[in-house]
PDB file of C-alpha atoms in Angstrom:
ATOM      1  CA  ILE A   9     -60.442  39.414  20.291  1.00  0.00           C
ATOM      2  CA  SER A  10     -62.288  36.624  18.479  1.00  0.00           C
ATOM      3  CA  GLN A  11     -59.794  34.050  19.769  1.00  0.00           C
ATOM      4  CA  VAL A  12     -60.142  35.310  23.336  1.00  0.00           C
ATOM      5  CA  LEU A  13     -63.933  35.080  23.073  1.00  0.00           C
ATOM      6  CA  PHE A  14     -63.659  31.561  21.656  1.00  0.00           C
ATOM      7  CA  PHE A  15     -61.480  30.356  24.518  1.00  0.00           C
ATOM      8  CA  TYR A  16     -63.485  32.195  27.144  1.00  0.00           C
ATOM      9  CA  LYS A  17     -66.658  30.506  25.922  1.00  0.00           C
ATOM     10  CA  GLY A  18     -64.766  27.490  24.641  1.00  0.00           C
ATOM     11  CA  PRO A  19     -65.695  23.831  24.585  1.00  0.00           C
ATOM     12  CA  LEU A  20     -63.957  22.884  27.842  1.00  0.00           C
ATOM     13  CA  SER A  21     -66.906  24.092  29.876  1.00  0.00           C
ATOM     14  CA  LYS A  22     -69.821  26.492  29.625  1.00  0.00           C
ATOM     15  CA  LYS A  23     -67.789  29.142  31.427  1.00  0.00           C
ATOM     16  CA  GLY A  24     -64.608  28.573  29.418  1.00  0.00           C
ATOM     17  CA  PHE A  25     -61.231  28.187  31.090  1.00  0.00           C
ATOM     18  CA  ILE A  26     -60.077  31.790  31.545  1.00  0.00           C
ATOM     19  CA  ARG A  27     -60.252  32.324  35.285  1.00  0.00           C
ATOM     20  CA  PHE A  28     -59.325  34.941  37.873  1.00  0.00           C
ATOM     21  CA  GLN A  29     -56.405  33.696  39.995  1.00  0.00           C
ATOM     22  CA  PRO A  30     -54.432  36.485  41.706  1.00  0.00           C
ATOM     23  CA  GLY A  31     -50.795  35.580  42.256  1.00  0.00           C
ATOM     24  CA  TRP A  32     -50.621  33.099  39.378  1.00  0.00           C
ATOM     25  CA  MET A  33     -48.742  30.101  40.872  1.00  0.00           C
ATOM     26  CA  ALA A  34     -47.546  31.848  44.021  1.00  0.00           C
ATOM     27  CA  GLU A  35     -48.479  30.110  47.242  1.00  0.00           C
ATOM     28  CA  GLY A  36     -48.391  32.879  49.784  1.00  0.00           C
ATOM     29  CA  ASN A  37     -46.371  36.066  49.290  1.00  0.00           C
ATOM     30  CA  ILE A  38     -46.322  36.928  45.595  1.00  0.00           C
ATOM     31  CA  LEU A  39     -43.414  39.363  45.998  1.00  0.00           C
ATOM     32  CA  TRP A  40     -41.255  36.672  47.566  1.00  0.00           C
ATOM     33  CA  PHE A  41     -42.361  34.263  44.828  1.00  0.00           C
ATOM     34  CA  TRP A  42     -41.000  36.541  42.094  1.00  0.00           C
ATOM     35  CA  ILE A  43     -37.823  37.383  44.016  1.00  0.00           C
ATOM     36  CA  LYS A  44     -37.059  33.662  44.305  1.00  0.00           C
ATOM     37  CA  ASN A  45     -37.783  33.034  40.629  1.00  0.00           C
ATOM     38  CA  LEU A  46     -36.065  36.090  39.145  1.00  0.00           C
ATOM     39  CA  GLY A  47     -33.396  36.976  41.661  1.00  0.00           C
ATOM     40  CA  MET A  48     -30.922  39.557  40.414  1.00  0.00           C
ATOM     41  CA  SER A  49     -32.697  39.941  37.068  1.00  0.00           C
ATOM     42  CA  LEU A  50     -35.675  41.703  38.628  1.00  0.00           C
ATOM     43  CA  GLY A  51     -33.497  44.134  40.599  1.00  0.00           C
ATOM     44  CA  LEU A  52     -31.399  45.024  37.573  1.00  0.00           C
ATOM     45  CA  ALA A  53     -34.537  45.573  35.501  1.00  0.00           C
ATOM     46  CA  LEU A  54     -36.096  47.918  38.062  1.00  0.00           C
ATOM     47  CA  ILE A  55     -32.878  49.931  38.263  1.00  0.00           C
ATOM     48  CA  GLY A  56     -32.759  50.055  34.477  1.00  0.00           C
ATOM     49  CA  LEU A  57     -36.339  51.276  34.365  1.00  0.00           C
ATOM     50  CA  GLN A  58     -35.429  54.218  36.576  1.00  0.00           C
ATOM     51  CA  SER A  59     -32.566  55.285  34.334  1.00  0.00           C
ATOM     52  CA  ALA A  60     -34.106  54.421  30.957  1.00  0.00           C
ATOM     53  CA  SER A  61     -35.147  57.058  28.465  1.00  0.00           C
ATOM     54  CA  LYS A  62     -38.773  58.142  28.374  1.00  0.00           C
ATOM     55  CA  LYS A  63     -39.145  56.459  24.998  1.00  0.00           C
ATOM     56  CA  LEU A  64     -37.933  53.104  26.357  1.00  0.00           C
ATOM     57  CA  VAL A  65     -40.069  53.415  29.493  1.00  0.00           C
ATOM     58  CA  LYS A  66     -43.125  54.084  27.352  1.00  0.00           C
ATOM     59  CA  PHE A  67     -42.234  51.151  25.096  1.00  0.00           C
ATOM     60  CA  SER A  68     -41.945  48.821  28.117  1.00  0.00           C
ATOM     61  CA  LEU A  69     -45.368  49.652  29.577  1.00  0.00           C
ATOM     62  CA  PRO A  70     -47.338  47.047  27.528  1.00  0.00           C
ATOM     63  CA  PHE A  71     -44.893  44.377  28.699  1.00  0.00           C
ATOM     64  CA  TRP A  72     -45.440  45.302  32.337  1.00  0.00           C
ATOM     65  CA  ALA A  73     -49.157  45.198  31.601  1.00  0.00           C
ATOM     66  CA  LEU A  74     -48.745  41.613  30.362  1.00  0.00           C
ATOM     67  CA  PHE A  75     -46.933  40.766  33.592  1.00  0.00           C
ATOM     68  CA  LEU A  76     -49.791  42.199  35.641  1.00  0.00           C
ATOM     69  CA  ILE A  77     -52.480  40.463  33.612  1.00  0.00           C
ATOM     70  CA  ALA A  78     -50.700  37.079  33.793  1.00  0.00           C
ATOM     71  CA  ASN A  79     -50.540  37.447  37.566  1.00  0.00           C
ATOM     72  CA  LEU A  80     -54.265  38.038  37.814  1.00  0.00           C
ATOM     73  CA  TRP A  81     -55.838  35.705  35.241  1.00  0.00           C
ATOM     74  CA  ILE A  82     -55.133  32.200  33.979  1.00  0.00           C
ATOM     75  CA  PHE A  83     -55.635  31.899  30.225  1.00  0.00           C
ATOM     76  CA  GLN A  84     -55.165  28.142  29.765  1.00  0.00           C
ATOM     77  CA  PRO A  85     -56.464  25.038  31.545  1.00  0.00           C
ATOM     78  CA  TRP A  86     -52.909  24.379  32.786  1.00  0.00           C
ATOM     79  CA  GLU A  87     -51.851  27.413  34.813  1.00  0.00           C
ATOM     80  CA  TRP A  88     -48.170  26.930  33.932  1.00  0.00           C
ATOM     81  CA  ASP A  89     -48.975  27.895  30.330  1.00  0.00           C
ATOM     82  CA  ASN A  90     -49.251  31.525  31.430  1.00  0.00           C
ATOM     83  CA  THR A  91     -45.479  31.485  30.894  1.00  0.00           C
ATOM     84  CA  LYS A  92     -46.265  31.994  27.210  1.00  0.00           C
ATOM     85  CA  ILE A  93     -47.430  35.482  28.158  1.00  0.00           C
ATOM     86  CA  LEU A  94     -44.752  36.102  30.761  1.00  0.00           C
ATOM     87  CA  THR A  95     -41.983  35.258  28.272  1.00  0.00           C
ATOM     88  CA  HIS A  96     -42.623  38.518  26.418  1.00  0.00           C
ATOM     89  CA  TRP A  97     -42.362  40.457  29.657  1.00  0.00           C
ATOM     90  CA  TYR A  98     -39.150  38.634  30.579  1.00  0.00           C
ATOM     91  CA  LEU A  99     -37.546  39.654  27.288  1.00  0.00           C
ATOM     92  CA  MET A 100     -38.327  43.261  28.152  1.00  0.00           C
ATOM     93  CA  ILE A 101     -36.830  43.096  31.646  1.00  0.00           C
ATOM     94  CA  SER A 102     -33.743  41.501  30.110  1.00  0.00           C
ATOM     95  CA  VAL A 103     -33.330  44.630  28.007  1.00  0.00           C
ATOM     96  CA  LEU A 104     -33.765  46.847  31.056  1.00  0.00           C
ATOM     97  CA  GLY A 105     -31.361  44.725  33.081  1.00  0.00           C
ATOM     98  CA  SER A 106     -28.793  44.906  30.304  1.00  0.00           C
ATOM     99  CA  LEU A 107     -29.122  48.671  30.324  1.00  0.00           C
ATOM    100  CA  THR A 108     -28.205  48.715  34.027  1.00  0.00           C
ATOM    101  CA  ILE A 109     -25.154  46.506  33.470  1.00  0.00           C
ATOM    102  CA  ILE A 110     -23.946  48.641  30.555  1.00  0.00           C
ATOM    103  CA  LYS A 111     -24.216  51.818  32.615  1.00  0.00           C
ATOM    104  CA  LEU A 112     -22.360  50.242  35.537  1.00  0.00           C
ATOM    105  CA  LEU A 113     -19.589  49.028  33.237  1.00  0.00           C
ATOM    106  CA  SER A 114     -19.173  52.522  31.818  1.00  0.00           C
ATOM    107  CA  HIS A 115     -18.780  54.035  35.280  1.00  0.00           C
ATOM    108  CA  LYS A 116     -15.355  55.422  36.173  1.00  0.00           C
ATOM    109  CA  LYS A 117     -15.106  53.644  39.528  1.00  0.00           C
ATOM    110  CA  LYS A 118     -13.953  50.029  39.498  1.00  0.00           C
ATOM    111  CA  ILE A 119     -16.384  49.025  42.228  1.00  0.00           C
ATOM    112  CA  PHE A 120     -19.291  49.711  39.903  1.00  0.00           C
ATOM    113  CA  LYS A 121     -17.649  47.705  37.127  1.00  0.00           C
ATOM    114  CA  ILE A 122     -17.193  44.809  39.558  1.00  0.00           C
ATOM    115  CA  LEU A 123     -20.841  45.059  40.620  1.00  0.00           C
ATOM    116  CA  ALA A 124     -21.853  44.974  36.968  1.00  0.00           C
ATOM    117  CA  MET A 125     -19.902  41.764  36.361  1.00  0.00           C
ATOM    118  CA  VAL A 126     -21.251  40.154  39.535  1.00  0.00           C
ATOM    119  CA  GLY A 127     -24.802  41.092  38.570  1.00  0.00           C
ATOM    120  CA  PHE A 128     -24.287  39.772  35.053  1.00  0.00           C
ATOM    121  CA  ILE A 129     -22.871  36.432  36.211  1.00  0.00           C
ATOM    122  CA  ILE A 130     -25.587  35.894  38.815  1.00  0.00           C
ATOM    123  CA  SER A 131     -28.289  36.722  36.254  1.00  0.00           C
ATOM    124  CA  ILE A 132     -27.096  34.177  33.701  1.00  0.00           C
ATOM    125  CA  TRP A 133     -25.772  31.522  36.095  1.00  0.00           C
ATOM    126  CA  SER A 134     -28.841  29.232  36.132  1.00  0.00           C
ATOM    127  CA  GLY A 135     -29.109  29.415  32.337  1.00  0.00           C
ATOM    128  CA  PHE A 136     -25.384  28.733  32.034  1.00  0.00           C
ATOM    129  CA  LEU A 137     -25.663  25.608  34.207  1.00  0.00           C
ATOM    130  CA  ASP A 138     -28.624  24.366  32.186  1.00  0.00           C
ATOM    131  CA  THR A 139     -26.731  24.895  28.926  1.00  0.00           C
ATOM    132  CA  ILE A 140     -23.757  22.964  30.300  1.00  0.00           C
ATOM    133  CA  ARG A 141     -26.088  20.127  31.278  1.00  0.00           C
ATOM    134  CA  LEU A 142     -27.518  19.969  27.766  1.00  0.00           C
ATOM    135  CA  THR A 143     -24.033  19.675  26.269  1.00  0.00           C
ATOM    136  CA  GLN A 144     -23.556  16.414  28.197  1.00  0.00           C
ATOM    137  CA  TYR A 145     -25.345  14.522  25.458  1.00  0.00           C
ATOM    138  CA  LYS A 146     -24.492  11.014  26.625  1.00  0.00           C
ATOM    139  CA  ASN A 147     -26.042  11.674  30.025  1.00  0.00           C
ATOM    140  CA  VAL A 148     -29.186  13.572  29.014  1.00  0.00           C
ATOM    141  CA  LYS A 149     -30.114  12.036  25.652  1.00  0.00           C
ATOM    142  CA  ILE A 150     -33.538  10.424  25.368  1.00  0.00           C
ATOM    143  CA  ARG A 151     -34.215   7.984  22.579  1.00  0.00           C
ATOM    144  CA  PHE A 152     -37.568   8.764  20.995  1.00  0.00           C
ATOM    145  CA  PHE A 153     -37.729   6.032  18.348  1.00  0.00           C
ATOM    146  CA  ASN A 154     -35.941   2.721  17.891  1.00  0.00           C
ATOM    147  CA  ASN A 155     -34.875   1.048  14.636  1.00  0.00           C
ATOM    148  CA  GLN A 156     -37.994  -1.119  14.527  1.00  0.00           C
ATOM    149  CA  GLU A 157     -40.251   1.925  14.716  1.00  0.00           C
ATOM    150  CA  LEU A 158     -38.291   3.623  11.932  1.00  0.00           C
ATOM    151  CA  LYS A 159     -38.847   0.554   9.730  1.00  0.00           C
ATOM    152  CA  LEU A 160     -42.572   0.688  10.519  1.00  0.00           C
ATOM    153  CA  VAL A 161     -42.568   4.331   9.475  1.00  0.00           C
ATOM    154  CA  GLU A 162     -41.008   3.483   6.112  1.00  0.00           C
ATOM    155  CA  TRP A 163     -43.556   0.746   5.493  1.00  0.00           C
ATOM    156  CA  VAL A 164     -46.502   3.026   6.260  1.00  0.00           C
ATOM    157  CA  LYS A 165     -45.140   5.812   4.047  1.00  0.00           C
ATOM    158  CA  SER A 166     -44.526   3.404   1.173  1.00  0.00           C
ATOM    159  CA  ASN A 167     -47.683   1.290   1.392  1.00  0.00           C
ATOM    160  CA  THR A 168     -50.517   3.543   2.570  1.00  0.00           C
ATOM    161  CA  LYS A 169     -52.134   6.633   1.125  1.00  0.00           C
ATOM    162  CA  LYS A 170     -51.350  10.000   2.662  1.00  0.00           C
ATOM    163  CA  GLU A 171     -54.988  10.543   3.596  1.00  0.00           C
ATOM    164  CA  SER A 172     -55.230   7.177   5.389  1.00  0.00           C
ATOM    165  CA  ARG A 173     -56.645   7.234   8.908  1.00  0.00           C
ATOM    166  CA  PHE A 174     -55.187   5.052  11.655  1.00  0.00           C
ATOM    167  CA  LEU A 175     -56.442   3.823  14.984  1.00  0.00           C
ATOM    168  CA  THR A 176     -53.514   3.986  17.409  1.00  0.00           C
ATOM    169  CA  ALA A 177     -52.676   4.711  21.020  1.00  0.00           C
ATOM    170  CA  ASP A 178     -52.630   8.408  21.951  1.00  0.00           C
ATOM    171  CA  ASN A 179     -49.037   8.633  23.250  1.00  0.00           C
ATOM    172  CA  HIS A 180     -47.219  11.878  22.469  1.00  0.00           C
ATOM    173  CA  ASP A 181     -44.224   9.885  21.180  1.00  0.00           C
ATOM    174  CA  HIS A 182     -46.092   7.429  18.976  1.00  0.00           C
ATOM    175  CA  TRP A 183     -44.057   6.848  15.844  1.00  0.00           C
ATOM    176  CA  LEU A 184     -47.006   6.943  13.421  1.00  0.00           C
ATOM    177  CA  PRO A 185     -48.407  10.481  13.858  1.00  0.00           C
ATOM    178  CA  VAL A 186     -44.972  11.942  14.582  1.00  0.00           C
ATOM    179  CA  LEU A 187     -43.080  10.585  11.565  1.00  0.00           C
ATOM    180  CA  THR A 188     -45.555   9.474   8.871  1.00  0.00           C
ATOM    181  CA  GLY A 189     -47.896  12.451   8.574  1.00  0.00           C
ATOM    182  CA  ARG A 190     -50.892  10.110   8.587  1.00  0.00           C
ATOM    183  CA  LYS A 191     -54.104  10.959  10.443  1.00  0.00           C
ATOM    184  CA  ILE A 192     -55.038   9.325  13.727  1.00  0.00           C
ATOM    185  CA  LEU A 193     -58.339   9.353  15.588  1.00  0.00           C
ATOM    186  CA  LEU A 194     -57.086  10.735  18.885  1.00  0.00           C
ATOM    187  CA  GLY A 195     -53.841  12.562  19.604  1.00  0.00           C
ATOM    188  CA  PHE A 196     -52.033  13.148  22.879  1.00  0.00           C
ATOM    189  CA  LYS A 197     -54.732  14.052  25.410  1.00  0.00           C
ATOM    190  CA  GLY A 198     -52.413  16.221  27.485  1.00  0.00           C
ATOM    191  CA  TRP A 199     -52.007  18.689  24.613  1.00  0.00           C
ATOM    192  CA  LEU A 200     -55.668  18.560  23.665  1.00  0.00           C
ATOM    193  CA  TRP A 201     -56.578  19.395  27.253  1.00  0.00           C
ATOM    194  CA  THR A 202     -54.205  22.369  27.428  1.00  0.00           C
ATOM    195  CA  TYR A 203     -55.923  23.829  24.349  1.00  0.00           C
ATOM    196  CA  GLY A 204     -59.328  23.392  25.937  1.00  0.00           C
ATOM    197  CA  ILE A 205     -60.481  20.820  23.387  1.00  0.00           C
ATOM    198  CA  ASP A 206     -63.146  18.416  24.579  1.00  0.00           C
ATOM    199  CA  TYR A 207     -61.901  15.029  23.370  1.00  0.00           C
ATOM    200  CA  SER A 208     -64.222  12.864  25.499  1.00  0.00           C
ATOM    201  CA  TYR A 209     -66.380  11.847  22.524  1.00  0.00           C
ATOM    202  CA  GLN A 210     -63.382  10.623  20.504  1.00  0.00           C
ATOM    203  CA  GLU A 211     -61.836   8.951  23.541  1.00  0.00           C
ATOM    204  CA  LYS A 212     -64.980   6.967  24.214  1.00  0.00           C
ATOM    205  CA  ALA A 213     -65.126   5.840  20.576  1.00  0.00           C
ATOM    206  CA  VAL A 214     -61.448   4.826  20.508  1.00  0.00           C
ATOM    207  CA  ASN A 215     -61.768   2.805  23.721  1.00  0.00           C
ATOM    208  CA  GLN A 216     -64.841   1.084  22.317  1.00  0.00           C
ATOM    209  CA  MET A 217     -63.015   0.200  19.088  1.00  0.00           C
ATOM    210  CA  PHE A 218     -60.124  -1.327  20.995  1.00  0.00           C
ATOM    211  CA  LYS A 219     -62.579  -3.514  22.934  1.00  0.00           C
ATOM    212  CA  GLY A 220     -63.485  -5.334  19.730  1.00  0.00           C
ATOM    213  CA  ASP A 221     -67.205  -6.097  19.978  1.00  0.00           C
ATOM    214  CA  GLN A 222     -70.210  -5.851  17.664  1.00  0.00           C
ATOM    215  CA  GLU A 223     -70.319  -2.058  18.072  1.00  0.00           C
ATOM    216  CA  THR A 224     -66.743  -1.833  16.782  1.00  0.00           C
ATOM    217  CA  LYS A 225     -67.871  -2.532  13.205  1.00  0.00           C
ATOM    218  CA  ASN A 226     -70.123   0.513  13.122  1.00  0.00           C
ATOM    219  CA  LEU A 227     -67.571   2.739  14.839  1.00  0.00           C
ATOM    220  CA  LEU A 228     -64.743   1.823  12.479  1.00  0.00           C
ATOM    221  CA  LYS A 229     -66.944   2.735   9.509  1.00  0.00           C
ATOM    222  CA  LYS A 230     -68.333   5.847  11.158  1.00  0.00           C
ATOM    223  CA  TRP A 231     -64.869   7.231  11.932  1.00  0.00           C
ATOM    224  CA  GLY A 232     -63.430   6.201   8.565  1.00  0.00           C
ATOM    225  CA  VAL A 233     -60.643   4.016   9.952  1.00  0.00           C
ATOM    226  CA  ASN A 234     -58.389   2.509   7.286  1.00  0.00           C
ATOM    227  CA  TYR A 235     -55.801   0.797   9.462  1.00  0.00           C
ATOM    228  CA  VAL A 236     -55.402  -0.334  13.057  1.00  0.00           C
ATOM    229  CA  VAL A 237     -52.012  -0.483  14.740  1.00  0.00           C
ATOM    230  CA  ILE A 238     -51.471  -2.893  17.614  1.00  0.00           C
ATOM    231  CA  GLY A 239     -48.106  -2.532  19.272  1.00  0.00           C
ATOM    232  CA  PRO A 240     -46.583  -2.040  22.743  1.00  0.00           C
ATOM    233  CA  LYS A 241     -48.268   1.333  23.268  1.00  0.00           C
ATOM    234  CA  GLU A 242     -51.679   0.020  22.207  1.00  0.00           C
ATOM    235  CA  ARG A 243     -51.395  -3.049  24.451  1.00  0.00           C
ATOM    236  CA  ILE A 244     -51.163  -0.799  27.494  1.00  0.00           C
ATOM    237  CA  LYS A 245     -54.860  -0.187  26.865  1.00  0.00           C
ATOM    238  CA  LYS A 246     -57.527  -2.835  27.273  1.00  0.00           C
ATOM    239  CA  ILE A 247     -57.396  -4.151  23.722  1.00  0.00           C
ATOM    240  CA  ASN A 248     -59.049  -7.222  22.205  1.00  0.00           C
ATOM    241  CA  GLU A 249     -56.234  -8.328  19.936  1.00  0.00           C
ATOM    242  CA  LYS A 250     -57.913 -11.626  19.054  1.00  0.00           C
ATOM    243  CA  PHE A 251     -60.850  -9.706  17.580  1.00  0.00           C
ATOM    244  CA  TYR A 252     -58.638  -7.989  15.004  1.00  0.00           C
ATOM    245  CA  GLU A 253     -56.684 -11.165  14.272  1.00  0.00           C
ATOM    246  CA  SER A 254     -59.952 -12.973  13.474  1.00  0.00           C
ATOM    247  CA  ASN A 255     -61.728 -10.272  11.487  1.00  0.00           C
ATOM    248  CA  PHE A 256     -59.175  -8.259   9.565  1.00  0.00           C
ATOM    249  CA  LYS A 257     -56.284  -8.751   7.214  1.00  0.00           C
ATOM    250  CA  LYS A 258     -52.900  -8.303   8.822  1.00  0.00           C
ATOM    251  CA  VAL A 259     -50.996  -6.374   6.171  1.00  0.00           C
ATOM    252  CA  TYR A 260     -47.736  -5.959   8.064  1.00  0.00           C
ATOM    253  CA  GLU A 261     -46.017  -7.303  11.151  1.00  0.00           C
ATOM    254  CA  LEU A 262     -42.654  -6.358  12.542  1.00  0.00           C
ATOM    255  CA  GLY A 263     -41.430  -7.449  15.935  1.00  0.00           C
ATOM    256  CA  ASP A 264     -44.200  -6.820  18.455  1.00  0.00           C
ATOM    257  CA  THR A 265     -46.245  -4.523  16.189  1.00  0.00           C
ATOM    258  CA  LYS A 266     -49.043  -5.516  13.829  1.00  0.00           C
ATOM    259  CA  ILE A 267     -50.953  -3.405  11.304  1.00  0.00           C
ATOM    260  CA  PHE A 268     -54.451  -4.456  10.194  1.00  0.00           C
ATOM    261  CA  GLU A 269     -56.266  -3.128   7.151  1.00  0.00           C
ATOM    262  CA  ILE A 270     -59.918  -2.199   7.601  1.00  0.00           C
ATOM    263  CA  SER A 271     -61.922  -2.879   4.439  1.00  0.00           C
ATOM    264  CA  ASN A 272     -65.077  -4.851   3.623  1.00  0.00           C
ATOM    265  CA  PHE A 273     -65.348  -7.500   6.284  1.00  0.00           C
ATOM    266  CA  GLU A 274     -67.648  -9.901   8.043  1.00  0.00           C
ATOM    267  CA  PHE A 275     -67.428 -10.624  11.727  1.00  0.00           C
ATOM    268  CA  THR A 276     -66.286 -14.005  12.936  1.00  0.00           C
ATOM    269  CA  ASP A 277     -67.872 -15.374  16.098  1.00  0.00           C
ATOM    270  CA  PHE A 278     -65.383 -16.361  18.741  1.00  0.00           C
ATOM    271  CA  ASP A 279     -65.033 -16.425  22.482  1.00  0.00           C
ATOM    272  CA  LYS A 280     -63.447 -13.189  23.664  1.00  0.00           C
TER     273      LYS A 280
END
């Protein structure tokens, strides 16, 4: 209850981000929306519910309640995240659907056994195709980090303290926060937003630090920055690289990435 109250009155806005949205993501007919998304699984589950024991029916009621709630209210800034609630309900209807298939398979008439197999295959077909796709590793693989980034990781782990704080870009696949365990000032904004965290204050500070002006000195000290990384991901931002080259010690450089140490320093005047 305390978590619900926190998010309802959370930092994203004065009203929080829990909102009433009947139909969830359905545009139009909600029944048709769920038929398209669940297909045979929904039918098998409803049949299973009719033939299930009273104990199982009673056990399933909270799951159906979750389904109803998730179709009426959005509990995250990103409406798709209601799937985290619907997943529990889907596990329950899988049990009910399995019950239907088992009963059909145990029927004496072959036609019912055939229907059971058809229903089973249709229910798992999309998941089967997706699993097959994932086994085609050469075609679907995505390289997260290259050899240069792995070398940067080793340097940071070997030459900086665990509690060190870094100024970096906020990409979700940045090598430093993912692989070194070091702190950064601002993480991936997409995830922060989905948790309802107001990151605007940190974002403004980070952008100001990358500009490299007289205010940067105070901000670096205020936020306790120990190192600044300037690489391909940072250069996508508007960054004053000359400022850091002129005012800070470059402690490591590899390929197109530089790491500057922030310690006692004096500013050097130069034309930006």
